[in-house]
Amino acid sequence: MASPSPVDDAIAKRTGLSRDEAARRLAAHGPNVLPGGERKSLARIALGVLAEPMFLMLLVAGGIYLALGDRAEALFLLASVLFVIGITLAQERKTQRALEALRELSAPRALVIRDGTELRVPGVEVVVGDLLVLHEGDRIAADAHLLEGQLDVDESLLTGEAVPVSKLPGEAAGTLSASSVVTRGLGVAEVFATGSSTAVGAIGQSLAGTREAVSGLQRSSRRLIRLLTVSGLSLAAAYCLLAWLWDHHGLLESVLAGVALSMAVLPEEIPVILTVFLALGAWRIARQNVLTRRMDAVETLGAISVLAVDKTGTLTQNRMRVAELAVDGRHFSAMDAPTLPEHFHALLEFAVLATPPDPFDPMERAIQDTGQCWLEGTEHLHAELQVETEYGLSPDILAMTRVYPHGAPDCHLLATKGAPEAVADLCHLPGPARAAIHAQVQAMAERGLRVLGVARGTWRGGAWPTSQHDFDFAFLGLVGLIDPPRPDVPAALAECRAAGVRVIMLTGDHPATARAIARMVGLTGEPQVLTGAEIDALDDPSLRARLDTVDICARVQPVQKLRLVQQLRHGDRVVAMTGDGVNDAPALKAADVGIAMGERGTDVAREAAALVLLDDSFASIVAAIRQGRRIYANITRATRFVFAVHVPVIALALVPTLAHWPLVMMPVNIMLLELLIDPACSVVFEAEPAADDLMRRPPRRPHASPFAWRNLARGVLQGLGVAMALLTGYGLLLGHGGGVAQARTAVFAALVGGVFALTLANRQGSPGAARNPWVGRMLAAVLVMLAAVIAIPFLRRVMGLAVPDAHTVLAMAAMLAVAVGWLALMRWRGAAAPARRSG
């Protein structure tokens, strides 16, 4: 059994804080949480929902109806508000629960020394003065000074630098940052800062200075709702006075007519559409492993024209494997042969010896796995050897050496691996040999490989040298590792190209490696690269010009991403960006759609982002874009339907009074219609499947809106045709003396059928249109409603209807046929117009 290490002895001698003192400090200074991580209360979420103008409009309208005595309509509107708030609250709570689960992943339990014993505590309970015991794979819970041991720490989430940094006891060299990960070693560190006082927390505070983009859909809907609300209420008031003073209706009848018109004009469905579509859209997107943190991001997804993505873990699997070995100019591909030639055994043998047996680092795990596979059953595996000492990576020497016993007591075997240039330097190779190795490294990097050099050596003596340079090494060869592309990325990139979404790779890797990965995944055939150094050398106009043609930004530092996002957003581009590190957070917040990594990201990045990618997969981002486009298209269709269906209702509420005809539409009639209209716009259209060519269309313009005049005018024209058919039929029926009740029955039945016809007319016309199950359910609801209001005496009397005779049925069928013919003509002209424009 191996004897305890000096660090183990140091741990055993330390007592740390007492439990009582730790509890006192926790109460005094608060939990170890990052800024922005507080939990929203249900009341705060509800107030935020009610503060939206669309919901204020619904509440005001409900109050007006209640004051006018129409309790049924008031209760309907207020119930709609409660229903929508309930959906929003449920989605917010679901989002918060998922984020809290992610926080547990990024802030795991910490191993501390208290009262002389090692104790696992939640990361939020770590306090200043705690002693952290750190092993490989531990995420450091707070800023701390290393007191004992030696660690290699991955600080990429903080600095963007992928190479682990060696940490030694000492004031400067031993500073450890919260959220960084120990990749090697064992150590004890004393906490000196927690929560917002850490380096991570300080960077998180900078988010307050970056403004979030406001959704164009929010802006346009607020303007439209204000306009329609003021116009509708003014028109209803004027109409009430007109009916009373000009048409000599009774006051009560005039008030009811005014209420009916206001019900016909007020767009109460629009806020329902927006909230329900976005909330259910967020739920659907969550099924694609994308968590929504801001509802407006759901519709913004459909407008994305530039997607800036990290390479590691998003385009690639974030799982290294050995792909190639090189010895004396000869190369071996791990996929080319069933066995490893003898010529490469020594290279892989010493690469394994230079690696800890159970490593955390992905590259070292790949080397161990490959060695166990290719060298199994040979004399080149040495499980029995115990390391005597080791030399870790340092800023001066980017190589590490492990020392093993070898024969005689004073004879030792050396195994070294690291950056090829560092290993070549340790081997004291002459210039031509180094140049040849550099050429090999460059060629392997251009194939997408990360390259390590491997060397062997021997040492005789008792006292260990202070530096690896004091050993003599023989260069063995190169090991090329690759982070394989995700298998679904090429198809997802092809889908982006077809959809007009430009993808830019952001990476800290060497440009040659980035180019190779870009070719593997099909980003582009001849990728254009911009390096971090070039970014710093360009002014803003020059950088914008370069970004128009660049496919890859290599050697990029996280602090440069904010500037890249700001310049990409020029020219009405809608930019989405992925990120995981603390320094990515300002750029994530500045992007139109910030997408944080869920598996490897930090809390600060997630708080700044609009979306959290639960599986870190690029294909999930593309699936979310597809869903965003579908949701926006369905909002557009539902909005057009709402305007179309309100036109005949308004006409039937307004024209009879002006023409001195008996009233057709009273509040109770419209209330019944709402039972069809609301589900049609909030359920049927929300479930509408994506058009077959949805991802073959270019992104919509950033300022496009479902409330644009062209879309609304099309709906109004649809409704005008239906209104003309119904009003003409009503006038003819009254003129033929068939009775008001029979005429009203024919018009109301035709209008109900017209609502269903308008639903069909505003669906998308691809073959996928047949896949919406709610269409059949709506048809059943239409038939049941008509049967109920005609067959049940109470409802028939309240609605002012009659049992239709043959003449009424014929008139109803004629009106509905004319309306359907008009809608078919408009749909045909709408389908023909794009063909004429493309021709």
Coordinates of C-alpha atoms in Angstrom, one line a residue, residues 162-699:
A162 CA -8.1 25.8 -22.6
V163 CA -4.7 24.7 -21.2
P164 CA -4.8 24.0 -17.5
V165 CA -2.8 26.3 -15.2
S166 CA -0.4 25.0 -12.6
K167 CA -1.0 26.2 -9.0
L168 CA 1.6 26.2 -6.3
P169 CA 1.3 27.5 -2.7
G170 CA 2.0 31.2 -2.5
E171 CA 0.2 34.5 -2.6
A172 CA 0.1 34.9 -6.4
A173 CA 0.8 31.5 -7.9
G174 CA -1.6 29.8 -5.6
T175 CA -4.7 31.9 -6.2
L176 CA -7.7 29.7 -7.1
S177 CA -10.9 31.1 -8.6
A178 CA -14.5 30.0 -8.0
S179 CA -16.0 28.0 -10.9
S180 CA -12.7 26.7 -12.1
V181 CA -12.0 22.9 -12.2
V182 CA -9.1 20.9 -10.7
T183 CA -7.8 18.6 -13.5
R184 CA -4.9 17.2 -11.6
G185 CA -3.4 17.0 -8.1
L186 CA -4.4 17.2 -4.5
G187 CA -4.4 20.3 -2.4
V188 CA -5.7 22.3 0.6
A189 CA -6.9 25.9 0.1
E190 CA -8.2 28.6 2.4
V191 CA -11.2 30.6 1.2
F192 CA -10.8 34.3 1.1
A193 CA -13.9 35.4 -0.9
T194 CA -17.4 34.0 -1.6
G195 CA -20.5 34.9 -3.7
S196 CA -20.4 38.3 -5.3
S197 CA -17.0 39.1 -3.8
T198 CA -15.3 36.5 -6.0
A199 CA -13.8 37.2 -9.4
V200 CA -16.8 35.3 -10.9
G201 CA -19.2 37.5 -9.0
A202 CA -17.4 40.7 -10.0
I203 CA -17.7 39.9 -13.7
G204 CA -21.3 39.0 -13.1
Q205 CA -21.9 42.6 -11.9
S206 CA -20.9 43.9 -15.3
L207 CA -24.1 42.5 -16.8
A208 CA -26.1 45.4 -15.4
G209 CA -24.4 47.7 -17.9
T210 CA -25.5 45.7 -21.0
R211 CA -29.1 46.3 -22.2
E212 CA -31.2 43.4 -23.4
A213 CA -32.9 43.7 -26.8
V214 CA -36.6 44.4 -26.8
S215 CA -38.7 42.1 -28.9
G216 CA -40.2 43.6 -32.0
L217 CA -43.3 41.6 -31.5
Q218 CA -43.8 43.2 -28.1
R219 CA -43.4 46.7 -29.5
S220 CA -45.8 46.2 -32.4
S221 CA -48.4 44.4 -30.4
R222 CA -48.5 47.2 -27.7
R223 CA -49.0 49.8 -30.4
L224 CA -51.7 47.9 -32.1
I225 CA -53.6 47.1 -28.9
R226 CA -53.5 50.7 -27.7
L227 CA -54.9 51.9 -31.1
L228 CA -57.6 49.3 -31.3
T229 CA -58.7 49.7 -27.7
V230 CA -59.1 53.5 -28.0
S231 CA -60.7 53.2 -31.4
G232 CA -63.1 50.4 -30.4
L233 CA -64.3 52.0 -27.2
S234 CA -64.8 55.4 -28.9
L235 CA -66.7 53.7 -31.8
A236 CA -68.8 51.8 -29.3
A237 CA -69.7 54.9 -27.4
A238 CA -70.6 56.8 -30.6
Y239 CA -72.6 53.9 -31.8
C240 CA -74.6 53.7 -28.6
L241 CA -75.5 57.4 -28.9
L242 CA -76.3 56.9 -32.6
A243 CA -78.7 54.0 -31.9
W244 CA -80.4 55.9 -29.1
L245 CA -80.7 59.4 -30.6
W246 CA -80.9 58.7 -34.4
D247 CA -82.5 55.2 -34.6
H248 CA -84.8 55.8 -31.6
H249 CA -83.9 52.5 -29.9
G250 CA -84.5 52.3 -26.2
L251 CA -81.7 53.3 -23.9
L252 CA -81.1 49.7 -22.6
E253 CA -81.2 48.3 -26.2
S254 CA -78.8 51.0 -27.3
V255 CA -76.4 50.2 -24.5
L256 CA -76.5 46.5 -25.3
A257 CA -75.9 47.3 -29.0
G258 CA -72.9 49.5 -28.0
V259 CA -71.5 46.7 -25.8
A260 CA -72.0 44.2 -28.7
L261 CA -70.0 46.5 -31.0
S262 CA -67.2 47.0 -28.4
M263 CA -67.0 43.2 -28.0
A264 CA -66.8 42.8 -31.7
V265 CA -64.0 45.5 -32.1
L266 CA -61.9 44.9 -29.0
P267 CA -59.0 42.5 -29.9
E268 CA -59.1 40.5 -26.7
E269 CA -57.7 37.5 -28.5
I270 CA -54.4 39.2 -29.4
P271 CA -52.8 39.1 -25.9
V272 CA -54.1 35.5 -25.5
I273 CA -52.5 34.6 -28.8
L274 CA -49.1 36.1 -27.9
T275 CA -48.9 34.7 -24.4
V276 CA -50.3 31.2 -25.1
F277 CA -48.3 30.8 -28.3
L278 CA -45.0 31.9 -26.7
A279 CA -45.6 29.9 -23.5
L280 CA -46.6 26.7 -25.3
G281 CA -43.8 27.4 -27.8
A282 CA -41.3 27.5 -24.9
W283 CA -42.7 24.2 -23.7
R284 CA -42.3 22.7 -27.2
I285 CA -38.8 24.0 -27.5
A286 CA -37.9 22.6 -24.1
R287 CA -38.7 19.2 -25.6
Q288 CA -35.8 19.9 -28.0
N289 CA -33.5 20.3 -24.9
V290 CA -33.6 24.1 -25.0
L291 CA -34.8 25.9 -21.9
T292 CA -36.4 29.3 -22.4
R293 CA -35.6 32.1 -19.9
R294 CA -37.2 35.0 -21.8
M295 CA -40.5 34.4 -23.6
D296 CA -39.8 37.0 -26.3
A297 CA -36.8 34.9 -27.4
V298 CA -39.2 32.3 -28.7
E299 CA -40.4 34.6 -31.5
T300 CA -36.9 36.1 -32.1
L301 CA -35.6 32.6 -32.8
G302 CA -37.4 32.7 -36.1
A303 CA -35.6 35.9 -37.3
I304 CA -32.0 34.7 -36.6
S305 CA -29.8 35.4 -39.5
V306 CA -26.3 34.9 -37.9
L307 CA -25.5 32.2 -35.5
A308 CA -22.1 32.5 -33.7
V309 CA -21.3 29.2 -32.0
D310 CA -18.5 27.7 -29.8
K311 CA -16.7 24.8 -31.4
T312 CA -15.9 22.7 -28.4
G313 CA -18.9 20.8 -27.1
T314 CA -21.4 22.4 -29.5
L315 CA -20.0 21.4 -33.0
T316 CA -17.9 18.7 -31.4
Q317 CA -18.6 16.1 -28.8
N318 CA -16.2 17.5 -26.1
R319 CA -14.8 13.9 -25.9
M320 CA -11.2 13.5 -27.0
R321 CA -9.8 10.4 -28.6
V322 CA -6.4 9.5 -30.0
A323 CA -6.6 9.7 -33.8
E324 CA -3.0 9.5 -35.0
L325 CA 0.5 8.6 -34.0
A326 CA 3.7 9.8 -35.7
V327 CA 7.2 8.4 -35.3
D328 CA 10.2 9.3 -37.5
G329 CA 8.0 10.6 -40.3
R330 CA 5.7 7.5 -40.3
H331 CA 2.0 7.9 -39.3
F332 CA -0.5 5.5 -37.9
S333 CA -4.2 6.3 -38.0
A334 CA -6.2 4.7 -35.2
M335 CA -9.0 3.9 -37.6
D336 CA -6.8 2.4 -40.4
A337 CA -5.7 -1.0 -38.9
P338 CA -6.9 -3.6 -36.4
T339 CA -3.6 -3.7 -34.6
L340 CA -0.9 -1.3 -33.6
P341 CA 2.4 -1.8 -35.5
E342 CA 5.5 -2.5 -33.3
H343 CA 7.1 0.7 -34.5
F344 CA 4.6 2.8 -32.5
H345 CA 4.5 0.7 -29.3
A346 CA 7.2 2.7 -27.5
L347 CA 5.5 6.0 -28.3
L348 CA 2.1 4.9 -26.9
E349 CA 3.8 3.1 -24.0
F350 CA 5.5 6.3 -22.7
A351 CA 2.5 8.5 -23.4
V352 CA 0.6 6.2 -21.0
L353 CA 3.4 6.3 -18.5
A354 CA 3.3 10.1 -18.6
T355 CA -0.4 10.1 -17.8
P356 CA -2.0 9.4 -14.4
P357 CA -3.8 6.1 -14.3
D358 CA -7.3 7.6 -13.5
P359 CA -7.1 11.1 -15.0
F360 CA -9.8 13.7 -15.1
D361 CA -8.4 15.6 -18.1
P362 CA -10.2 14.5 -21.4
M363 CA -7.0 14.2 -23.4
E364 CA -5.4 12.1 -20.7
R365 CA -8.4 9.9 -20.5
A366 CA -8.2 9.3 -24.2
I367 CA -4.5 8.4 -24.0
Q368 CA -5.1 5.9 -21.2
D369 CA -8.1 4.3 -23.0
T370 CA -6.1 4.0 -26.2
G371 CA -3.1 2.5 -24.4
Q372 CA -5.3 -0.1 -22.7
C373 CA -6.8 -1.0 -26.0
W374 CA -3.8 -1.2 -28.3
L375 CA -1.2 -2.4 -25.8
E376 CA -3.3 -5.0 -24.0
G377 CA -1.4 -8.4 -23.9
T378 CA 2.0 -6.8 -24.6
E379 CA 4.9 -6.0 -22.3
H380 CA 4.4 -2.3 -22.9
L381 CA 1.7 -1.8 -20.2
H382 CA 3.1 -1.3 -16.7
A383 CA 0.2 -1.4 -14.2
E384 CA 2.6 -2.5 -11.5
L385 CA 4.8 0.6 -11.6
Q386 CA 4.3 3.2 -8.9
V387 CA 5.3 6.8 -9.7
E388 CA 8.1 8.1 -7.4
T389 CA 7.7 11.8 -8.2
E390 CA 6.4 14.0 -11.0
Y391 CA 6.9 17.4 -12.5
G392 CA 3.8 19.2 -13.6
L393 CA 3.0 21.7 -16.3
S394 CA 4.2 25.2 -15.7
P395 CA 4.1 28.5 -17.6
D396 CA 7.8 28.1 -18.4
I397 CA 7.7 24.4 -19.4
L398 CA 4.5 23.2 -21.1
A399 CA 5.3 19.6 -20.4
M400 CA 5.0 17.2 -17.6
T401 CA 7.3 14.3 -16.4
R402 CA 6.5 11.3 -14.3
V403 CA 9.3 9.3 -12.7
Y404 CA 9.3 5.6 -12.1
P405 CA 11.7 3.1 -10.5
H406 CA 13.8 1.2 -13.1
G407 CA 16.0 -1.7 -12.0
A408 CA 18.6 -0.6 -9.5
P409 CA 17.6 1.6 -6.5
D410 CA 19.2 4.7 -8.0
C411 CA 18.0 4.2 -11.5
H412 CA 14.8 5.8 -12.7
L413 CA 12.6 5.8 -15.8
L414 CA 11.3 9.1 -17.2
A415 CA 8.1 9.6 -19.2
T416 CA 7.3 13.0 -20.6
K417 CA 4.5 14.5 -22.7
G418 CA 3.4 18.1 -23.5
A419 CA 3.4 20.7 -26.1
P420 CA 5.6 19.4 -29.0
E421 CA 7.9 22.5 -28.9
A422 CA 8.4 22.1 -25.2
V423 CA 9.2 18.4 -25.4
A424 CA 11.6 19.1 -28.3
D425 CA 13.3 21.7 -26.2
L426 CA 13.7 19.2 -23.3
C427 CA 15.3 16.7 -25.7
H428 CA 17.8 19.4 -26.8
L429 CA 17.1 18.7 -30.4
P430 CA 19.0 20.6 -33.1
G431 CA 17.3 23.2 -35.3
P432 CA 16.6 21.0 -38.4
A433 CA 15.0 18.3 -36.2
R434 CA 12.8 20.9 -34.5
A435 CA 11.8 22.3 -37.9
A436 CA 10.8 18.8 -39.0
I437 CA 8.7 18.3 -35.9
H438 CA 7.1 21.7 -36.3
A439 CA 6.1 20.8 -39.9
Q440 CA 4.6 17.6 -38.7
V441 CA 2.7 19.4 -36.0
Q442 CA 1.3 21.9 -38.5
A443 CA 0.2 19.2 -40.9
M444 CA -1.6 17.3 -38.1
A445 CA -3.2 20.5 -36.8
E446 CA -4.6 21.1 -40.3
R447 CA -6.3 17.8 -40.0
G448 CA -8.1 19.0 -36.9
L449 CA -5.7 17.3 -34.4
R450 CA -4.4 18.6 -31.1
V451 CA -0.8 17.4 -30.9
L452 CA 1.3 16.3 -28.0
G453 CA 5.0 15.4 -28.0
V454 CA 6.2 12.4 -26.1
A455 CA 9.8 11.6 -24.8
R456 CA 11.5 9.0 -22.6
G457 CA 14.6 9.2 -20.4
T458 CA 16.5 7.7 -17.6
W459 CA 18.0 9.2 -14.4
R460 CA 20.6 8.0 -12.0
G461 CA 20.9 9.7 -8.7
G462 CA 19.4 10.3 -5.3
A463 CA 18.3 13.9 -5.1
W464 CA 15.7 15.0 -7.7
P465 CA 16.6 17.9 -10.0
T466 CA 14.7 21.2 -9.5
S467 CA 13.8 21.4 -13.2
Q468 CA 12.9 19.0 -16.0
H469 CA 15.6 20.6 -18.0
D470 CA 18.2 18.8 -15.9
F471 CA 17.1 15.4 -17.3
D472 CA 18.2 13.9 -20.6
F473 CA 15.3 12.9 -22.9
A474 CA 15.0 11.1 -26.2
F475 CA 12.2 12.3 -28.5
L476 CA 9.8 9.4 -29.3
G477 CA 7.1 11.0 -31.5
L478 CA 3.8 12.8 -31.7
V479 CA 0.3 11.9 -30.5
G480 CA -2.6 13.5 -32.3
L481 CA -6.0 13.8 -30.5
I482 CA -9.3 14.9 -31.9
D483 CA -12.5 16.1 -30.4
P484 CA -14.8 14.4 -33.0
P485 CA -17.6 16.4 -34.5
R486 CA -21.1 15.6 -33.4
P487 CA -22.6 13.3 -36.0
D488 CA -25.8 15.4 -36.4
V489 CA -23.9 18.7 -37.0
P490 CA -23.4 18.4 -40.8
A491 CA -27.1 17.9 -41.4
A492 CA -27.9 20.8 -39.1
L493 CA -25.4 23.1 -40.8
A494 CA -26.9 22.2 -44.2
E495 CA -30.3 23.1 -42.8
C496 CA -29.0 26.4 -41.6
R497 CA -27.6 27.2 -45.1
A498 CA -30.9 26.3 -46.7
A499 CA -32.7 28.5 -44.2
G500 CA -30.4 31.5 -44.9
V501 CA -28.8 31.4 -41.4
R502 CA -25.1 32.1 -41.5
V503 CA -23.0 30.2 -39.0
I504 CA -19.7 31.6 -37.6
M505 CA -17.5 29.3 -35.5
L506 CA -15.9 30.9 -32.4
T507 CA -12.9 29.0 -30.9
G508 CA -9.8 29.5 -28.9
D509 CA -8.0 26.8 -31.0
H510 CA -5.3 27.2 -33.5
P511 CA -6.6 28.5 -36.9
A512 CA -5.4 25.3 -38.7
T513 CA -7.3 23.1 -36.2
A514 CA -10.4 25.3 -36.6
R515 CA -10.3 25.1 -40.4
A516 CA -10.0 21.3 -40.2
I517 CA -13.0 21.0 -37.9
A518 CA -15.0 23.4 -40.1
R519 CA -14.3 21.2 -43.2
M520 CA -15.3 18.0 -41.2
V521 CA -18.6 19.3 -40.2
G522 CA -19.4 21.0 -43.5
L523 CA -19.3 24.6 -42.3
T524 CA -17.7 25.6 -45.6
G525 CA -15.3 24.2 -48.2
E526 CA -12.7 27.0 -47.9
P527 CA -13.3 28.7 -44.5
Q528 CA -12.1 32.3 -44.0
V529 CA -10.4 32.8 -40.6
L530 CA -10.1 35.9 -38.4
T531 CA -7.8 35.6 -35.4
G532 CA -8.1 37.3 -32.0
A533 CA -5.0 39.3 -32.7
E534 CA -6.5 40.6 -36.0
I535 CA -9.7 41.5 -34.2
D536 CA -7.8 43.7 -31.8
A537 CA -5.9 45.4 -34.6
L538 CA -9.1 46.4 -36.6
D539 CA -11.3 49.4 -35.9
D540 CA -15.1 48.8 -35.8
P541 CA -15.9 49.6 -39.5
S542 CA -13.0 47.4 -40.7
L543 CA -14.1 44.6 -38.4
R544 CA -17.7 44.8 -39.6
A545 CA -16.4 44.5 -43.2
R546 CA -14.2 41.5 -42.4
L547 CA -17.1 39.8 -40.5
D548 CA -19.2 39.9 -43.7
T549 CA -16.9 37.2 -45.2
V550 CA -15.5 35.3 -42.1
D551 CA -16.5 31.8 -41.2
I552 CA -14.2 31.2 -38.3
C553 CA -12.9 33.4 -35.4
A554 CA -9.9 31.6 -34.0
R555 CA -7.8 32.3 -31.0
V556 CA -10.7 34.3 -29.7
Q557 CA -10.7 35.5 -26.0
P558 CA -14.0 35.6 -24.2
V559 CA -13.7 39.4 -23.7
Q560 CA -13.6 39.8 -27.5
K561 CA -17.0 38.2 -28.0
L562 CA -19.0 41.2 -26.8
R563 CA -17.4 43.4 -29.5
L564 CA -18.0 40.7 -32.1
V565 CA -21.7 40.5 -31.2
Q566 CA -22.0 44.3 -31.3
Q567 CA -20.5 44.5 -34.7
L568 CA -22.4 41.5 -36.1
R569 CA -25.7 43.2 -35.1
H570 CA -25.1 46.1 -37.4
G571 CA -27.1 46.1 -40.6
D572 CA -30.3 44.7 -39.2
R573 CA -28.9 41.3 -38.6
V574 CA -30.4 39.2 -35.8
V575 CA -27.6 37.5 -34.0
A576 CA -27.6 34.5 -31.7
M577 CA -24.5 33.5 -29.8
T578 CA -23.6 30.5 -27.6
G579 CA -21.4 30.7 -24.6
D580 CA -20.5 29.0 -21.3
G581 CA -18.0 31.1 -19.4
V582 CA -18.4 33.9 -17.0
N583 CA -16.7 36.3 -19.4
D584 CA -19.2 35.3 -22.1
A585 CA -22.1 36.7 -20.1
P586 CA -22.0 40.3 -21.4
A587 CA -22.0 39.1 -25.0
L588 CA -24.8 36.7 -24.3
K589 CA -26.9 39.5 -22.9
A590 CA -26.1 41.8 -25.8
A591 CA -27.0 39.3 -28.5
D592 CA -30.5 39.2 -29.8
V593 CA -30.7 35.6 -28.6
G594 CA -28.0 34.5 -26.0
I595 CA -27.7 30.7 -25.7
A596 CA -25.9 29.4 -22.6
M597 CA -24.5 25.9 -22.3
G598 CA -26.4 23.8 -19.7
E599 CA -23.9 21.0 -19.3
R600 CA -20.7 23.0 -18.9
G601 CA -21.8 26.6 -18.4
T602 CA -21.6 28.9 -15.4
D603 CA -24.5 30.4 -13.5
V604 CA -23.6 33.9 -14.6
A605 CA -23.8 32.8 -18.3
R606 CA -27.2 31.2 -17.8
E607 CA -28.6 34.2 -16.0
A608 CA -27.5 36.4 -18.9
A609 CA -28.8 34.2 -21.7
A610 CA -32.3 34.1 -23.1
L611 CA -32.0 30.3 -23.7
V612 CA -30.2 27.5 -22.0
L613 CA -29.1 24.6 -24.1
L614 CA -29.5 21.5 -21.9
D615 CA -27.5 19.1 -24.1
D616 CA -25.0 21.6 -25.6
S617 CA -25.8 20.3 -29.1
F618 CA -25.8 22.4 -32.2
A619 CA -28.6 20.4 -33.7
S620 CA -30.8 21.4 -30.7
I621 CA -30.2 25.1 -31.6
V622 CA -31.3 24.4 -35.2
A623 CA -34.4 22.6 -33.9
A624 CA -35.2 25.6 -31.7
I625 CA -34.8 27.9 -34.7
R626 CA -37.2 25.7 -36.7
Q627 CA -39.7 25.9 -33.8
G628 CA -39.3 29.6 -33.5
R629 CA -40.1 30.0 -37.2
R630 CA -43.2 27.8 -36.9
I631 CA -44.4 29.7 -33.8
Y632 CA -44.0 33.1 -35.6
A633 CA -45.8 31.8 -38.7
N634 CA -48.7 30.5 -36.6
I635 CA -48.9 33.8 -34.7
T636 CA -49.1 35.6 -38.1
R637 CA -51.9 33.2 -39.3
A638 CA -53.8 33.5 -36.0
T639 CA -53.6 37.3 -36.1
R640 CA -54.9 37.4 -39.6
F641 CA -57.8 35.1 -38.6
V642 CA -58.7 37.3 -35.6
F643 CA -59.0 40.4 -37.9
A644 CA -60.9 38.4 -40.5
V645 CA -63.4 36.9 -38.1
H646 CA -64.0 40.3 -36.4
V647 CA -65.0 42.0 -39.6
P648 CA -68.3 40.2 -40.2
V649 CA -69.1 40.4 -36.5
I650 CA -68.5 44.1 -36.5
A651 CA -70.6 44.5 -39.7
L652 CA -73.5 42.5 -38.3
A653 CA -73.4 44.6 -35.1
L654 CA -73.1 47.9 -36.9
V655 CA -74.9 47.9 -40.2
P656 CA -78.4 46.8 -39.1
T657 CA -78.7 49.9 -36.9
L658 CA -77.6 52.2 -39.7
A659 CA -80.0 50.4 -42.1
H660 CA -82.9 50.5 -39.6
W661 CA -83.0 46.7 -39.6
P662 CA -83.6 44.5 -36.5
L663 CA -80.5 43.8 -34.5
V664 CA -78.7 40.6 -35.4
M665 CA -75.7 40.5 -32.9
M666 CA -76.3 41.0 -29.2
P667 CA -73.7 40.4 -26.5
V668 CA -75.0 36.9 -25.8
N669 CA -74.6 35.9 -29.5
I670 CA -71.0 37.3 -29.6
M671 CA -70.3 35.5 -26.3
L672 CA -71.2 32.2 -27.9
L673 CA -69.1 33.0 -30.9
E674 CA -66.1 33.6 -28.6
L675 CA -66.3 30.0 -27.5
L676 CA -65.3 29.2 -31.1
I677 CA -63.1 32.1 -31.9
D678 CA -60.8 31.9 -28.9
P679 CA -60.0 28.1 -29.1
A680 CA -59.5 28.5 -32.9
C681 CA -56.9 31.2 -32.5
S682 CA -55.2 29.9 -29.3
V683 CA -55.4 26.1 -29.8
V684 CA -56.0 25.3 -33.5
F685 CA -53.4 27.7 -34.9
E686 CA -50.9 27.1 -32.1
A687 CA -50.9 23.4 -33.0
E688 CA -50.5 24.1 -36.7
P689 CA -47.5 22.0 -38.0
A690 CA -44.6 23.7 -39.8
A691 CA -44.8 24.1 -43.5
D692 CA -42.7 21.7 -45.5
D693 CA -40.4 24.5 -46.8
L694 CA -40.2 26.4 -43.6
M695 CA -36.4 25.9 -43.3
R696 CA -35.8 26.6 -47.0
R697 CA -37.0 30.2 -46.6
P698 CA -34.7 33.1 -45.8
P699 CA -35.0 34.6 -42.3

